[in-house]
Amino acid sequence: MSLEVRIKKDFGAFRLDVDFTAENGVTALLGASGCGKSMTLKCIAGIEKPDEGRIVLDGAVLFDSEKRVNLPPQKRRVGYLFQSYALFPNMSVRQNILCGLCQEKDRAVRERRLAEMLCMMRLEGLENHRPDQLSGGQQQRTALARILVGDPKLLLLDEPFSALDGHLRDSLKIELRDLLARFGHEVLMVTHDRNEAYNMSERIAVMDAGRLLCVKPTKALFADPGSVQAAVLTGCKNIAPARKLDAHTAEVPDWGVKLTTKQEIRDELRAVGIRAHYFSPDARQNRFPVRFAEEMEEPFETILQFRYEGQKEDSPPIWWRLPKDKKPQRFPEELGVAAVNILLLYE
């Protein structure tokens, strides 16, 4: 099964232009707030109409501007979990879930599907509770039950953890990940949180200002983001303009260094990135004199900021992140980074 999305929509000051394919499993749309992630979901669900393009789900055309096809939301077999869950506050868990079966007239089928959802979502005993009597996790599971009871072919999750307190999120990520694995169809999840994207998805589509920058397997994206914006969104703290000197050497003027890379450098190199935990006083490659700048303490890690000996004074200091028990007694005179850990960024 697959989802094909190729759409454009002009909002005046903002233009949505995305083109991607998602297959079985979870694809995360990762990007900053306002980049068009949620609008993409709404276009797929039929809540918003694109100006042009095509949306195809498992061979069924949901939208095609040229052929004037635009199926209404109730005919798309797409489940949409809103950030707020959108449960009916005056209805019980049972009544909310049965709303997802409004097209099913057979009472026996309705009751069977309801029982299956209550069991799957671990909501037995809560059938008569209203949303305000449920925990955040129970509300989320009720909203998902209402969606899944209708057997959708595609599940859209819009910031599924944003309505939850921070201490609930980690445990609910595990619950939701296991549930989605049993769902068996495509899932498209919107998030601005790189940890959620990493934990929940098999692949990530990076969005910026209405454009889709890339779609890569999750671990491959973090290993090689490919663009400045993707590097920022995946948490890279050290990014600087760079230019190609030869196939495996990049000059970084702001840092006053020339870096050796394992990857072959293309002519259109724009910048390089180095993740904060890649530095080591023992690394022999890309090893340069450094001087301490500042220290920041986190609950379980220490961030030591430094500057290269020839670094421009108006450029920001470089981050070196390491566990607290690995913090050196004295700041090293030199730090290195393996050539394989130099990120090459092209746009």
PDB file of N, CA, C and O in Angstrom, residues 2-10 15-22 29 39-41 43-45 48-57 60-70 76 154 188 205 207 210-212 215:
ATOM      1  N   SER A   2       0.387   2.304  -0.602  1.00  0.00           N
ATOM      2  CA  SER A   2       1.195   3.520  -0.671  1.00  0.00           C
ATOM      3  C   SER A   2       0.305   4.753  -0.765  1.00  0.00           C
ATOM      4  O   SER A   2      -0.855   4.686  -1.152  1.00  0.00           O
ATOM      5  N   LEU A   3       0.899   5.862  -0.380  1.00  0.00           N
ATOM      6  CA  LEU A   3       0.256   7.173  -0.483  1.00  0.00           C
ATOM      7  C   LEU A   3       1.127   8.046  -1.367  1.00  0.00           C
ATOM      8  O   LEU A   3       2.318   8.197  -1.112  1.00  0.00           O
ATOM      9  N   GLU A   4       0.529   8.611  -2.411  1.00  0.00           N
ATOM     10  CA  GLU A   4       1.245   9.520  -3.299  1.00  0.00           C
ATOM     11  C   GLU A   4       0.629  10.912  -3.152  1.00  0.00           C
ATOM     12  O   GLU A   4      -0.574  11.082  -3.322  1.00  0.00           O
ATOM     13  N   VAL A   5       1.462  11.887  -2.839  1.00  0.00           N
ATOM     14  CA  VAL A   5       0.987  13.260  -2.639  1.00  0.00           C
ATOM     15  C   VAL A   5       1.824  14.191  -3.505  1.00  0.00           C
ATOM     16  O   VAL A   5       3.052  14.248  -3.372  1.00  0.00           O
ATOM     17  N   ARG A   6       1.156  14.914  -4.396  1.00  0.00           N
ATOM     18  CA  ARG A   6       1.825  15.929  -5.216  1.00  0.00           C
ATOM     19  C   ARG A   6       0.853  17.098  -5.340  1.00  0.00           C
ATOM     20  O   ARG A   6      -0.036  17.099  -6.180  1.00  0.00           O
ATOM     21  N   ILE A   7       1.003  18.087  -4.459  1.00  0.00           N
ATOM     22  CA  ILE A   7       0.009  19.163  -4.384  1.00  0.00           C
ATOM     23  C   ILE A   7       0.669  20.528  -4.249  1.00  0.00           C
ATOM     24  O   ILE A   7       1.799  20.651  -3.759  1.00  0.00           O
ATOM     25  N   LYS A   8      -0.074  21.560  -4.673  1.00  0.00           N
ATOM     26  CA  LYS A   8       0.335  22.943  -4.494  1.00  0.00           C
ATOM     27  C   LYS A   8      -0.883  23.745  -4.034  1.00  0.00           C
ATOM     28  O   LYS A   8      -2.003  23.500  -4.476  1.00  0.00           O
ATOM     29  N   LYS A   9      -0.629  24.695  -3.147  1.00  0.00           N
ATOM     30  CA  LYS A   9      -1.699  25.579  -2.693  1.00  0.00           C
ATOM     31  C   LYS A   9      -1.090  26.918  -2.326  1.00  0.00           C
ATOM     32  O   LYS A   9      -0.130  26.984  -1.556  1.00  0.00           O
ATOM     33  N   ASP A  10      -1.665  27.990  -2.885  1.00  0.00           N
ATOM     34  CA  ASP A  10      -1.148  29.344  -2.679  1.00  0.00           C
ATOM     35  C   ASP A  10      -2.001  30.057  -1.636  1.00  0.00           C
ATOM     36  O   ASP A  10      -3.210  30.197  -1.799  1.00  0.00           O
ATOM     37  N   ARG A  15       3.212  29.589   0.300  1.00  0.00           N
ATOM     38  CA  ARG A  15       2.866  28.657  -0.775  1.00  0.00           C
ATOM     39  C   ARG A  15       3.270  27.247  -0.381  1.00  0.00           C
ATOM     40  O   ARG A  15       4.440  26.991  -0.053  1.00  0.00           O
ATOM     41  N   LEU A  16       2.303  26.336  -0.411  1.00  0.00           N
ATOM     42  CA  LEU A  16       2.564  24.928  -0.117  1.00  0.00           C
ATOM     43  C   LEU A  16       2.875  24.203  -1.419  1.00  0.00           C
ATOM     44  O   LEU A  16       2.120  24.294  -2.390  1.00  0.00           O
ATOM     45  N   ASP A  17       3.995  23.489  -1.452  1.00  0.00           N
ATOM     46  CA  ASP A  17       4.417  22.770  -2.648  1.00  0.00           C
ATOM     47  C   ASP A  17       5.137  21.501  -2.211  1.00  0.00           C
ATOM     48  O   ASP A  17       6.326  21.526  -1.883  1.00  0.00           O
ATOM     49  N   VAL A  18       4.412  20.376  -2.152  1.00  0.00           N
ATOM     50  CA  VAL A  18       4.990  19.125  -1.644  1.00  0.00           C
ATOM     51  C   VAL A  18       4.780  18.006  -2.651  1.00  0.00           C
ATOM     52  O   VAL A  18       3.771  17.960  -3.359  1.00  0.00           O
ATOM     53  N   ASP A  19       5.740  17.093  -2.675  1.00  0.00           N
ATOM     54  CA  ASP A  19       5.710  15.963  -3.595  1.00  0.00           C
ATOM     55  C   ASP A  19       6.435  14.808  -2.911  1.00  0.00           C
ATOM     56  O   ASP A  19       7.654  14.849  -2.742  1.00  0.00           O
ATOM     57  N   PHE A  20       5.690  13.775  -2.483  1.00  0.00           N
ATOM     58  CA  PHE A  20       6.333  12.650  -1.807  1.00  0.00           C
ATOM     59  C   PHE A  20       5.452  11.405  -1.903  1.00  0.00           C
ATOM     60  O   PHE A  20       4.265  11.467  -2.222  1.00  0.00           O
ATOM     61  N   THR A  21       6.060  10.264  -1.608  1.00  0.00           N
ATOM     62  CA  THR A  21       5.372   8.980  -1.523  1.00  0.00           C
ATOM     63  C   THR A  21       5.679   8.359  -0.174  1.00  0.00           C
ATOM     64  O   THR A  21       6.829   8.359   0.270  1.00  0.00           O
ATOM     65  N   ALA A  22       4.648   7.845   0.498  1.00  0.00           N
ATOM     66  CA  ALA A  22       4.818   7.154   1.773  1.00  0.00           C
ATOM     67  C   ALA A  22       4.296   5.733   1.623  1.00  0.00           C
ATOM     68  O   ALA A  22       3.261   5.506   0.992  1.00  0.00           O
ATOM     69  N   LEU A  29       6.361  13.959   9.235  1.00  0.00           N
ATOM     70  CA  LEU A  29       6.602  15.259   8.617  1.00  0.00           C
ATOM     71  C   LEU A  29       7.240  16.139   9.686  1.00  0.00           C
ATOM     72  O   LEU A  29       6.582  16.527  10.656  1.00  0.00           O
ATOM     73  N   MET A  39      -1.148  21.688   7.285  1.00  0.00           N
ATOM     74  CA  MET A  39      -1.913  21.983   6.081  1.00  0.00           C
ATOM     75  C   MET A  39      -1.815  20.827   5.084  1.00  0.00           C
ATOM     76  O   MET A  39      -2.789  20.513   4.381  1.00  0.00           O
ATOM     77  N   THR A  40      -0.651  20.175   5.027  1.00  0.00           N
ATOM     78  CA  THR A  40      -0.507  19.006   4.168  1.00  0.00           C
ATOM     79  C   THR A  40      -1.469  17.903   4.594  1.00  0.00           C
ATOM     80  O   THR A  40      -2.138  17.284   3.754  1.00  0.00           O
ATOM     81  N   LEU A  41      -1.565  17.655   5.904  1.00  0.00           N
ATOM     82  CA  LEU A  41      -2.504  16.650   6.403  1.00  0.00           C
ATOM     83  C   LEU A  41      -3.940  17.010   6.040  1.00  0.00           C
ATOM     84  O   LEU A  41      -4.725  16.145   5.627  1.00  0.00           O
ATOM     85  N   CYS A  43      -5.051  18.748   3.573  1.00  0.00           N
ATOM     86  CA  CYS A  43      -5.290  18.529   2.141  1.00  0.00           C
ATOM     87  C   CYS A  43      -5.499  17.047   1.852  1.00  0.00           C
ATOM     88  O   CYS A  43      -6.364  16.670   1.043  1.00  0.00           O
ATOM     89  N   ILE A  44      -4.723  16.183   2.499  1.00  0.00           N
ATOM     90  CA  ILE A  44      -4.870  14.745   2.292  1.00  0.00           C
ATOM     91  C   ILE A  44      -6.214  14.262   2.822  1.00  0.00           C
ATOM     92  O   ILE A  44      -6.888  13.430   2.190  1.00  0.00           O
ATOM     93  N   ALA A  45      -6.627  14.798   3.960  1.00  0.00           N
ATOM     94  CA  ALA A  45      -7.889  14.384   4.577  1.00  0.00           C
ATOM     95  C   ALA A  45      -9.102  14.939   3.854  1.00  0.00           C
ATOM     96  O   ALA A  45     -10.220  14.453   4.051  1.00  0.00           O
ATOM     97  N   GLU A  48      -8.985  20.652   3.484  1.00  0.00           N
ATOM     98  CA  GLU A  48      -8.583  21.753   2.612  1.00  0.00           C
ATOM     99  C   GLU A  48      -8.444  21.224   1.184  1.00  0.00           C
ATOM    100  O   GLU A  48      -8.083  20.063   0.979  1.00  0.00           O
ATOM    101  N   LYS A  49      -8.700  22.081   0.211  1.00  0.00           N
ATOM    102  CA  LYS A  49      -8.587  21.697  -1.193  1.00  0.00           C
ATOM    103  C   LYS A  49      -7.353  22.334  -1.804  1.00  0.00           C
ATOM    104  O   LYS A  49      -7.218  23.560  -1.815  1.00  0.00           O
ATOM    105  N   PRO A  50      -6.428  21.539  -2.333  1.00  0.00           N
ATOM    106  CA  PRO A  50      -5.258  22.124  -3.012  1.00  0.00           C
ATOM    107  C   PRO A  50      -5.678  22.883  -4.264  1.00  0.00           C
ATOM    108  O   PRO A  50      -6.747  22.645  -4.831  1.00  0.00           O
ATOM    109  N   ASP A  51      -4.823  23.790  -4.713  1.00  0.00           N
ATOM    110  CA  ASP A  51      -5.075  24.489  -5.973  1.00  0.00           C
ATOM    111  C   ASP A  51      -4.838  23.573  -7.165  1.00  0.00           C
ATOM    112  O   ASP A  51      -5.544  23.654  -8.174  1.00  0.00           O
ATOM    113  N   GLU A  52      -3.847  22.715  -7.035  1.00  0.00           N
ATOM    114  CA  GLU A  52      -3.537  21.785  -8.120  1.00  0.00           C
ATOM    115  C   GLU A  52      -2.784  20.587  -7.561  1.00  0.00           C
ATOM    116  O   GLU A  52      -2.253  20.622  -6.458  1.00  0.00           O
ATOM    117  N   GLY A  53      -2.758  19.524  -8.365  1.00  0.00           N
ATOM    118  CA  GLY A  53      -2.003  18.348  -7.960  1.00  0.00           C
ATOM    119  C   GLY A  53      -2.842  17.090  -7.937  1.00  0.00           C
ATOM    120  O   GLY A  53      -3.932  17.022  -8.518  1.00  0.00           O
ATOM    121  N   ARG A  54      -2.330  16.126  -7.179  1.00  0.00           N
ATOM    122  CA  ARG A  54      -2.934  14.791  -7.190  1.00  0.00           C
ATOM    123  C   ARG A  54      -2.611  14.089  -5.872  1.00  0.00           C
ATOM    124  O   ARG A  54      -1.482  14.160  -5.378  1.00  0.00           O
ATOM    125  N   ILE A  55      -3.594  13.387  -5.297  1.00  0.00           N
ATOM    126  CA  ILE A  55      -3.421  12.586  -4.089  1.00  0.00           C
ATOM    127  C   ILE A  55      -4.016  11.210  -4.361  1.00  0.00           C
ATOM    128  O   ILE A  55      -5.198  11.095  -4.712  1.00  0.00           O
ATOM    129  N   VAL A  56      -3.186  10.168  -4.217  1.00  0.00           N
ATOM    130  CA  VAL A  56      -3.627   8.798  -4.503  1.00  0.00           C
ATOM    131  C   VAL A  56      -3.305   7.917  -3.301  1.00  0.00           C
ATOM    132  O   VAL A  56      -2.158   7.884  -2.833  1.00  0.00           O
ATOM    133  N   LEU A  57      -4.304   7.187  -2.801  1.00  0.00           N
ATOM    134  CA  LEU A  57      -4.128   6.295  -1.659  1.00  0.00           C
ATOM    135  C   LEU A  57      -4.434   4.873  -2.094  1.00  0.00           C
ATOM    136  O   LEU A  57      -5.582   4.560  -2.448  1.00  0.00           O
ATOM    137  N   ALA A  60      -6.411   4.435  -5.192  1.00  0.00           N
ATOM    138  CA  ALA A  60      -7.657   5.207  -5.283  1.00  0.00           C
ATOM    139  C   ALA A  60      -7.333   6.694  -5.331  1.00  0.00           C
ATOM    140  O   ALA A  60      -6.606   7.204  -4.469  1.00  0.00           O
ATOM    141  N   VAL A  61      -7.856   7.390  -6.325  1.00  0.00           N
ATOM    142  CA  VAL A  61      -7.595   8.817  -6.480  1.00  0.00           C
ATOM    143  C   VAL A  61      -8.502   9.599  -5.526  1.00  0.00           C
ATOM    144  O   VAL A  61      -9.725   9.562  -5.644  1.00  0.00           O
ATOM    145  N   LEU A  62      -7.889  10.297  -4.579  1.00  0.00           N
ATOM    146  CA  LEU A  62      -8.645  11.130  -3.642  1.00  0.00           C
ATOM    147  C   LEU A  62      -8.829  12.543  -4.184  1.00  0.00           C
ATOM    148  O   LEU A  62      -9.852  13.186  -3.920  1.00  0.00           O
ATOM    149  N   PHE A  63      -7.809  13.005  -4.904  1.00  0.00           N
ATOM    150  CA  PHE A  63      -7.847  14.356  -5.469  1.00  0.00           C
ATOM    151  C   PHE A  63      -7.036  14.387  -6.746  1.00  0.00           C
ATOM    152  O   PHE A  63      -5.942  13.837  -6.811  1.00  0.00           O
ATOM    153  N   ASP A  64      -7.588  15.013  -7.770  1.00  0.00           N
ATOM    154  CA  ASP A  64      -6.877  15.205  -9.029  1.00  0.00           C
ATOM    155  C   ASP A  64      -7.436  16.471  -9.670  1.00  0.00           C
ATOM    156  O   ASP A  64      -8.574  16.489 -10.135  1.00  0.00           O
ATOM    157  N   SER A  65      -6.626  17.531  -9.664  1.00  0.00           N
ATOM    158  CA  SER A  65      -7.118  18.817 -10.164  1.00  0.00           C
ATOM    159  C   SER A  65      -7.431  18.768 -11.660  1.00  0.00           C
ATOM    160  O   SER A  65      -8.394  19.388 -12.110  1.00  0.00           O
ATOM    161  N   GLU A  66      -6.631  18.028 -12.425  1.00  0.00           N
ATOM    162  CA  GLU A  66      -6.868  17.965 -13.863  1.00  0.00           C
ATOM    163  C   GLU A  66      -8.149  17.213 -14.203  1.00  0.00           C
ATOM    164  O   GLU A  66      -8.892  17.600 -15.104  1.00  0.00           O
ATOM    165  N   LYS A  67      -8.420  16.137 -13.470  1.00  0.00           N
ATOM    166  CA  LYS A  67      -9.617  15.330 -13.737  1.00  0.00           C
ATOM    167  C   LYS A  67     -10.814  15.773 -12.898  1.00  0.00           C
ATOM    168  O   LYS A  67     -11.868  15.135 -12.942  1.00  0.00           O
ATOM    169  N   ARG A  68     -10.631  16.836 -12.131  1.00  0.00           N
ATOM    170  CA  ARG A  68     -11.694  17.400 -11.289  1.00  0.00           C
ATOM    171  C   ARG A  68     -12.254  16.360 -10.289  1.00  0.00           C
ATOM    172  O   ARG A  68     -13.459  16.266 -10.070  1.00  0.00           O
ATOM    173  N   VAL A  69     -11.352  15.604  -9.712  1.00  0.00           N
ATOM    174  CA  VAL A  69     -11.719  14.644  -8.662  1.00  0.00           C
ATOM    175  C   VAL A  69     -11.377  15.256  -7.307  1.00  0.00           C
ATOM    176  O   VAL A  69     -10.257  15.721  -7.098  1.00  0.00           O
ATOM    177  N   ASN A  70     -12.340  15.258  -6.401  1.00  0.00           N
ATOM    178  CA  ASN A  70     -12.097  15.765  -5.046  1.00  0.00           C
ATOM    179  C   ASN A  70     -13.079  15.070  -4.105  1.00  0.00           C
ATOM    180  O   ASN A  70     -14.155  15.584  -3.794  1.00  0.00           O
ATOM    181  N   ARG A  76     -12.942   9.173   1.915  1.00  0.00           N
ATOM    182  CA  ARG A  76     -11.508   8.960   1.661  1.00  0.00           C
ATOM    183  C   ARG A  76     -10.913   7.817   2.479  1.00  0.00           C
ATOM    184  O   ARG A  76      -9.778   7.406   2.221  1.00  0.00           O
ATOM    185  N   LEU A 154      -5.562   4.941   5.951  1.00  0.00           N
ATOM    186  CA  LEU A 154      -4.476   5.875   6.255  1.00  0.00           C
ATOM    187  C   LEU A 154      -4.797   6.585   7.553  1.00  0.00           C
ATOM    188  O   LEU A 154      -5.939   6.992   7.781  1.00  0.00           O
ATOM    189  N   LEU A 188       0.895   8.885   8.729  1.00  0.00           N
ATOM    190  CA  LEU A 188       1.612  10.136   8.490  1.00  0.00           C
ATOM    191  C   LEU A 188       1.488  10.967   9.758  1.00  0.00           C
ATOM    192  O   LEU A 188       0.372  11.289  10.189  1.00  0.00           O
ATOM    193  N   ALA A 205      10.110  13.028   6.436  1.00  0.00           N
ATOM    194  CA  ALA A 205      10.043  14.026   5.371  1.00  0.00           C
ATOM    195  C   ALA A 205      10.284  15.385   6.011  1.00  0.00           C
ATOM    196  O   ALA A 205       9.532  15.795   6.903  1.00  0.00           O
ATOM    197  N   MET A 207      10.303  19.364   6.108  1.00  0.00           N
ATOM    198  CA  MET A 207       9.620  20.476   5.462  1.00  0.00           C
ATOM    199  C   MET A 207      10.169  21.805   5.949  1.00  0.00           C
ATOM    200  O   MET A 207      10.559  21.948   7.109  1.00  0.00           O
ATOM    201  N   GLY A 210       6.893  25.558   3.478  1.00  0.00           N
ATOM    202  CA  GLY A 210       5.971  25.024   2.495  1.00  0.00           C
ATOM    203  C   GLY A 210       6.567  24.035   1.512  1.00  0.00           C
ATOM    204  O   GLY A 210       5.845  23.433   0.727  1.00  0.00           O
ATOM    205  N   ARG A 211       7.899  23.847   1.552  1.00  0.00           N
ATOM    206  CA  ARG A 211       8.564  22.945   0.617  1.00  0.00           C
ATOM    207  C   ARG A 211       9.014  21.676   1.319  1.00  0.00           C
ATOM    208  O   ARG A 211       9.369  21.693   2.497  1.00  0.00           O
ATOM    209  N   LEU A 212       9.029  20.596   0.571  1.00  0.00           N
ATOM    210  CA  LEU A 212       9.567  19.343   1.074  1.00  0.00           C
ATOM    211  C   LEU A 212      11.036  19.266   0.661  1.00  0.00           C
ATOM    212  O   LEU A 212      11.349  19.236  -0.531  1.00  0.00           O
ATOM    213  N   VAL A 215      13.050  13.267   1.741  1.00  0.00           N
ATOM    214  CA  VAL A 215      12.425  12.147   2.451  1.00  0.00           C
ATOM    215  C   VAL A 215      13.479  11.055   2.554  1.00  0.00           C
ATOM    216  O   VAL A 215      13.976  10.575   1.537  1.00  0.00           O
TER     217      VAL A 215
END
